[in-house]
mmCIF file of C-alpha atoms in Angstrom:
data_model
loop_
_atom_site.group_PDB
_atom_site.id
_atom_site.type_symbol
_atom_site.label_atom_id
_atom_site.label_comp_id
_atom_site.label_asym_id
_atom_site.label_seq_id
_atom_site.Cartn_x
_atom_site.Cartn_y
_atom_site.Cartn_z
ATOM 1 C CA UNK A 35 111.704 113.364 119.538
ATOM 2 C CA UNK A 36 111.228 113.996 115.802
ATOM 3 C CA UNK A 37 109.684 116.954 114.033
ATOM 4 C CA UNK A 38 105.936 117.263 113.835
ATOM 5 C CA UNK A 39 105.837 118.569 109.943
ATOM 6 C CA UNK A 40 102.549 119.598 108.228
ATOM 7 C CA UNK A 41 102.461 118.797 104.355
ATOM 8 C CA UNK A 42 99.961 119.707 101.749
ATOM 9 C CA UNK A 43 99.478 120.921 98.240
ATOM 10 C CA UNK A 44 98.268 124.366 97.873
ATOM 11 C CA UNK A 45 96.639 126.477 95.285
ATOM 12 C CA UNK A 46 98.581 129.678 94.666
ATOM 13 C CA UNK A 47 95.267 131.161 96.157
ATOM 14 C CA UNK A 48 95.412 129.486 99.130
ATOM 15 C CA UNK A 49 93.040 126.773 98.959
ATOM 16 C CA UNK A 50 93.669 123.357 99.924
ATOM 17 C CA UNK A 51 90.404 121.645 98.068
ATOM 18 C CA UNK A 52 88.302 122.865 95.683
ATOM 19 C CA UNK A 53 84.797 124.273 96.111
ATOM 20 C CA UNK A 54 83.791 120.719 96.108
ATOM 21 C CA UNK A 55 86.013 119.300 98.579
ATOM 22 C CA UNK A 56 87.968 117.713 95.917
ATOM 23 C CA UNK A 57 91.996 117.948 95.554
ATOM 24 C CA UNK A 58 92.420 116.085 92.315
ATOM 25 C CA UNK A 59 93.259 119.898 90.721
ATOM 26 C CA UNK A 60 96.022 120.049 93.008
ATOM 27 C CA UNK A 61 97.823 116.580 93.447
ATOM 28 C CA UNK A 62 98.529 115.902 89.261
ATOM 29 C CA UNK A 63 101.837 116.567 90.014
ATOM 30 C CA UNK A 64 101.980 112.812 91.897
ATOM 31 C CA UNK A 65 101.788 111.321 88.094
ATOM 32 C CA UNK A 66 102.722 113.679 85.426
ATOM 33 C CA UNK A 67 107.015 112.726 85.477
ATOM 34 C CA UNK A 68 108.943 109.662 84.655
ATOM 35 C CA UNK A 69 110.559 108.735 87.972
ATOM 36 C CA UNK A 70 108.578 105.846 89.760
ATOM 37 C CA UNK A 71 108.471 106.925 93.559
ATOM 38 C CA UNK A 72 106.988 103.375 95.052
ATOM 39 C CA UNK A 73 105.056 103.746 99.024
ATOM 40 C CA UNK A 74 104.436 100.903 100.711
ATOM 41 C CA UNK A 75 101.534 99.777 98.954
ATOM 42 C CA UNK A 76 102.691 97.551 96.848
ATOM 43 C CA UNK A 77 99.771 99.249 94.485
ATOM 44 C CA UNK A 78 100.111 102.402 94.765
ATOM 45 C CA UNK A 79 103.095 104.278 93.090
ATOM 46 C CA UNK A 80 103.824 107.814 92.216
ATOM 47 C CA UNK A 81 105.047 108.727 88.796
ATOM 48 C CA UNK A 82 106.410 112.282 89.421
ATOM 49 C CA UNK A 83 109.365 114.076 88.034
ATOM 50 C CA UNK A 84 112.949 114.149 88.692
ATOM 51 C CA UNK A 85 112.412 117.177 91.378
ATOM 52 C CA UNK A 86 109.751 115.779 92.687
ATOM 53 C CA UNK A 87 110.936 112.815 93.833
ATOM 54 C CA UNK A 88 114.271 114.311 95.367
ATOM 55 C CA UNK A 89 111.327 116.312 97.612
ATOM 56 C CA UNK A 90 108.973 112.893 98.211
ATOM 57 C CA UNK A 91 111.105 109.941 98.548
ATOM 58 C CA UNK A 92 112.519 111.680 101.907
ATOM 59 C CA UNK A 93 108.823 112.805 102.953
ATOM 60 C CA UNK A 94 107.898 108.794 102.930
ATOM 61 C CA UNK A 95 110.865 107.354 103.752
ATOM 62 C CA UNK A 96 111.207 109.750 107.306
ATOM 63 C CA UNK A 97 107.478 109.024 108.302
ATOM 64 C CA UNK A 98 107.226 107.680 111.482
ATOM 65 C CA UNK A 99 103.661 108.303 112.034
ATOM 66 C CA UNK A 100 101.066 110.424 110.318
ATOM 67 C CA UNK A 101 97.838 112.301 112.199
ATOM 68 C CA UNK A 102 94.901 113.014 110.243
ATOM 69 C CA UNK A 103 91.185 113.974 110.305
ATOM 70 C CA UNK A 104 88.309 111.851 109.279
ATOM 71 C CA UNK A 105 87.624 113.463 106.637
ATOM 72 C CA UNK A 106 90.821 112.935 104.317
ATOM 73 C CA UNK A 107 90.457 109.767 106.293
ATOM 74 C CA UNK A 108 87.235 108.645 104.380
ATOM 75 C CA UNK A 109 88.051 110.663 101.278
ATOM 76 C CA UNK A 110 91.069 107.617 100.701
ATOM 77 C CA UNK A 111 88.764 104.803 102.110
ATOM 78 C CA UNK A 112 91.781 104.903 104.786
ATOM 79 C CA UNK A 113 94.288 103.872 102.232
ATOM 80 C CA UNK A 114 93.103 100.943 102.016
ATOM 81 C CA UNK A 115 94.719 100.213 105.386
ATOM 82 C CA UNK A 116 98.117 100.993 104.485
ATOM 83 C CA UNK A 117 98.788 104.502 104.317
ATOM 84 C CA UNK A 118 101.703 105.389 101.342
ATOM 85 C CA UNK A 119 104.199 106.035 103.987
ATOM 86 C CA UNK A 120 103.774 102.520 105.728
ATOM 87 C CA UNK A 121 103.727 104.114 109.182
ATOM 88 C CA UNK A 122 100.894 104.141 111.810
ATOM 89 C CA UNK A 123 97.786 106.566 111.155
ATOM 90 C CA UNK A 124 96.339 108.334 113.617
ATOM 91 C CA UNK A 125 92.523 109.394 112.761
ATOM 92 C CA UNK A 126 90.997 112.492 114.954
ATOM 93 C CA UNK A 127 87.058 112.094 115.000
ATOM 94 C CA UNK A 128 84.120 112.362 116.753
ATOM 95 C CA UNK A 129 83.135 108.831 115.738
ATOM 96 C CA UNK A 130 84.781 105.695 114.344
ATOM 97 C CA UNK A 131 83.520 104.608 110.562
ATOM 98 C CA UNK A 132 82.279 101.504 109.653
ATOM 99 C CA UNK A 133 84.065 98.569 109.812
ATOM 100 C CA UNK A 134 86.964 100.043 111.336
ATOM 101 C CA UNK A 135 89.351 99.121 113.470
ATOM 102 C CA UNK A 136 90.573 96.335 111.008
ATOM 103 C CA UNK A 137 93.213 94.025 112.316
ATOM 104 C CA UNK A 138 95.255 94.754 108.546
ATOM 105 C CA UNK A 139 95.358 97.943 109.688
ATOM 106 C CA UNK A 140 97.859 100.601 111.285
ATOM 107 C CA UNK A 141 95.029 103.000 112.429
ATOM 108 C CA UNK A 142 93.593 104.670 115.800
ATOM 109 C CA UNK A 143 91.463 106.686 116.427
ATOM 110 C CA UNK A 144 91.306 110.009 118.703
ATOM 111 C CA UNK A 145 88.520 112.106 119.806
ATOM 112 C CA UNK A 146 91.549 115.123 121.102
ATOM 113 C CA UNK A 147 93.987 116.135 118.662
ATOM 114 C CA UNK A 148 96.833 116.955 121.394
ATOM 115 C CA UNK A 149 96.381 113.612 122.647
ATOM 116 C CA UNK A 150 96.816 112.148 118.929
ATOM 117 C CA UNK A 151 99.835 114.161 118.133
ATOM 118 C CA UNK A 152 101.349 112.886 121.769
ATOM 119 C CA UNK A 153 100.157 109.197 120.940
ATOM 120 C CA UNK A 154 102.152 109.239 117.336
ATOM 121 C CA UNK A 155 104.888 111.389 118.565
ATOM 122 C CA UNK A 156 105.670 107.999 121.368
ATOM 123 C CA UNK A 157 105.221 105.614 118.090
ATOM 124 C CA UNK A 158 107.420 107.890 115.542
ATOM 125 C CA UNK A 159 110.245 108.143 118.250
ATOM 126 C CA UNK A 160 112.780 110.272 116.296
ATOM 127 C CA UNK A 161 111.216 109.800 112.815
ATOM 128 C CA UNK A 162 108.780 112.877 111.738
ATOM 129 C CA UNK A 163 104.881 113.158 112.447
ATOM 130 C CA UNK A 164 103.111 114.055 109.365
ATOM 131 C CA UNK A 165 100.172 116.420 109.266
ATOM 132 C CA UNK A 166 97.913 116.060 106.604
ATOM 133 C CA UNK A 167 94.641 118.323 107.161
ATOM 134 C CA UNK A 168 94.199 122.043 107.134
ATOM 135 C CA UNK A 169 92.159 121.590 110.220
ATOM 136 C CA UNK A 170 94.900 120.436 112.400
ATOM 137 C CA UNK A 171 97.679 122.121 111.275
ATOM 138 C CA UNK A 172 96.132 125.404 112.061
ATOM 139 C CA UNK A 173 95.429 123.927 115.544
ATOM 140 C CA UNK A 174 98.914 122.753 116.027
ATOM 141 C CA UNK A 175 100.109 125.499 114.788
ATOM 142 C CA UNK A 176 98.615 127.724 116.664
ATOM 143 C CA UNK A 177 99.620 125.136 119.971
ATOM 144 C CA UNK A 178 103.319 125.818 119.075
ATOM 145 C CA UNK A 179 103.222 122.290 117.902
ATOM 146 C CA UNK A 180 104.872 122.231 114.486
ATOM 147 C CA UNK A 181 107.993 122.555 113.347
ATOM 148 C CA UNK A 182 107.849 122.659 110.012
ATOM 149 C CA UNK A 183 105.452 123.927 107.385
ATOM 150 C CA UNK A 184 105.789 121.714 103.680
ATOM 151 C CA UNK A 185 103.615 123.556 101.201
ATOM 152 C CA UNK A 186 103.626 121.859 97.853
ATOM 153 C CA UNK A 187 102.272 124.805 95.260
ATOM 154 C CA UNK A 188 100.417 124.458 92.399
ATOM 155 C CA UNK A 189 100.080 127.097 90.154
ATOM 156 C CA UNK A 190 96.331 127.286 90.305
ATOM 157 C CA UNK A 191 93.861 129.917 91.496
ATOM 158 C CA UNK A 192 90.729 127.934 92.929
ATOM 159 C CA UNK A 193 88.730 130.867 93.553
ATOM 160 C CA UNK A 194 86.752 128.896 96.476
ATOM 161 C CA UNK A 195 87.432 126.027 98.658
ATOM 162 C CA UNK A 196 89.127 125.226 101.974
ATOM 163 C CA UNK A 197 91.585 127.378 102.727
ATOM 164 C CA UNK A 198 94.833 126.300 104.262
ATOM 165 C CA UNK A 199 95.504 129.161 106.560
ATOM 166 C CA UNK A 200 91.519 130.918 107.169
ATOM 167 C CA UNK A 201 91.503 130.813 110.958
ATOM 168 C CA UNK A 202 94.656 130.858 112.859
ATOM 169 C CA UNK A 203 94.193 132.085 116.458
ATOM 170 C CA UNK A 204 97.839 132.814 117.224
ATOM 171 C CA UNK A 205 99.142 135.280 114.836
ATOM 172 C CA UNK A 206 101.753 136.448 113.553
ATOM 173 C CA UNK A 207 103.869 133.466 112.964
ATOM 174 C CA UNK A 208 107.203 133.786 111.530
ATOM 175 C CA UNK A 209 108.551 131.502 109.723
ATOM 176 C CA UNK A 210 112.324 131.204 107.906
ATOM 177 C CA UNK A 211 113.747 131.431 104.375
ATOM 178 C CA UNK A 212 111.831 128.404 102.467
ATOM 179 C CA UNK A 213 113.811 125.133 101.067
ATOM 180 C CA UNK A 214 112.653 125.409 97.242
ATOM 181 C CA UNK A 215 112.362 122.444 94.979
ATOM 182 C CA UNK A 216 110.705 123.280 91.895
ATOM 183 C CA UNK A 217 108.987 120.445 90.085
ATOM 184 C CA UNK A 218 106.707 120.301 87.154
ATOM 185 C CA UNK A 219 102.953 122.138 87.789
ATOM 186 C CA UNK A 220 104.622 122.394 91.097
ATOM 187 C CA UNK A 221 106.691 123.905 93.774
ATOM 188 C CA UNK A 222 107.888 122.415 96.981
ATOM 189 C CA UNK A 223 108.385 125.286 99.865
ATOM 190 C CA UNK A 224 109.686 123.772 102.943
ATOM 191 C CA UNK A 225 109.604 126.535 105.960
ATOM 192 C CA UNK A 226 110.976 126.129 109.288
ATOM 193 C CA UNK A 227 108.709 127.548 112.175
ATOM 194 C CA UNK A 228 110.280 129.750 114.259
ATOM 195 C CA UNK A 229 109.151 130.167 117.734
#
């Protein structure tokens, strides 16, 4: 089975979006180098630097399946049904939007976030299930779920917001030396959890 991995870009105070719910202070770095990065949405592309793209060409290309929350689900209109990564989404809510499920689309929806995690575990096989919401990476984390911990940080203090790390039930938990790629405006910190 392949590693469950939670990724997100972080404010050097700990925040995860702004005050406002809004990340756009925190994800420049996915347009301010040279290097095209292209998903698998045709039109969508990341202009990032050198560094950069050394850390997110492997976070694409080793998606196997990606579990999410609602709420990054409607900030991105659900990527427009294709998710960056090209692999299978799988939404945790209480409710499904609108016009979803869409034939076009890769995406399920959970009402249990163990279940979820099971459900895209079975689909990613030996490829690595993405976590992309503070929400559920705290409760995986404190499940004993995840094995790895990618913090991409910016070197901005927020002051307010959602905060990556606020409520974790299980504490302490250790983690190992970090794998350090630094970018531009950014620096990718990859840490192994260690159980």
């Amino acid at each position: 089975m392949g590693k469950v991995v939670a990724a997100l870009s972080m404010s050097l105070d700990g925040f995860v979006a702004d005050e406002n719910d809004s990340v756009s202070a925190l994800f420049g770095w996915y347009q301010n180098g040279d290097v095209e990065v292209p998903t698998a949405d045709p039109r969508r592309t990341f202009q990032v630097t050198a560094a950069s793209a050394r850390f997110l060409k492997p976070l694409l290309d080793d998606a196997g399946a990606l579990v999410c929350g609602r709420r990054l689900f409607d900030r991105t209109d659900g990527w427009g049904g294709r998710h960056p990564a090209g692999c299978p989404v799988f939404v945790v809510s209480h409710g499904m939007p609108g016009g979803w499920p869409r034939d076009d689309a890769d995406v399920t929806f959970w009402t249990d976030a163990i279940s979820a995690l099971e459900a895209a575990q079975k689909v990613a096989g030996d490829r690595v299930v993405g976590v992309s919401t503070p929400m559920l990476t705290r409760q995986y984390l404190d499940a004993g779920l995840l094995d790895e911990i990618i913090v991409s940080l910016v070197p901005i203090l927020l002051g307010a917001g959602t905060r990556l790390f606020e409520t974790l039930v299980v504490t302490p938990v250790r983690l190992g030396d970090p794998e350090v790629i630094e970018g531009r405006d950014v620096t990718h910190l990859t840490y192994r959890v260690l159980r």
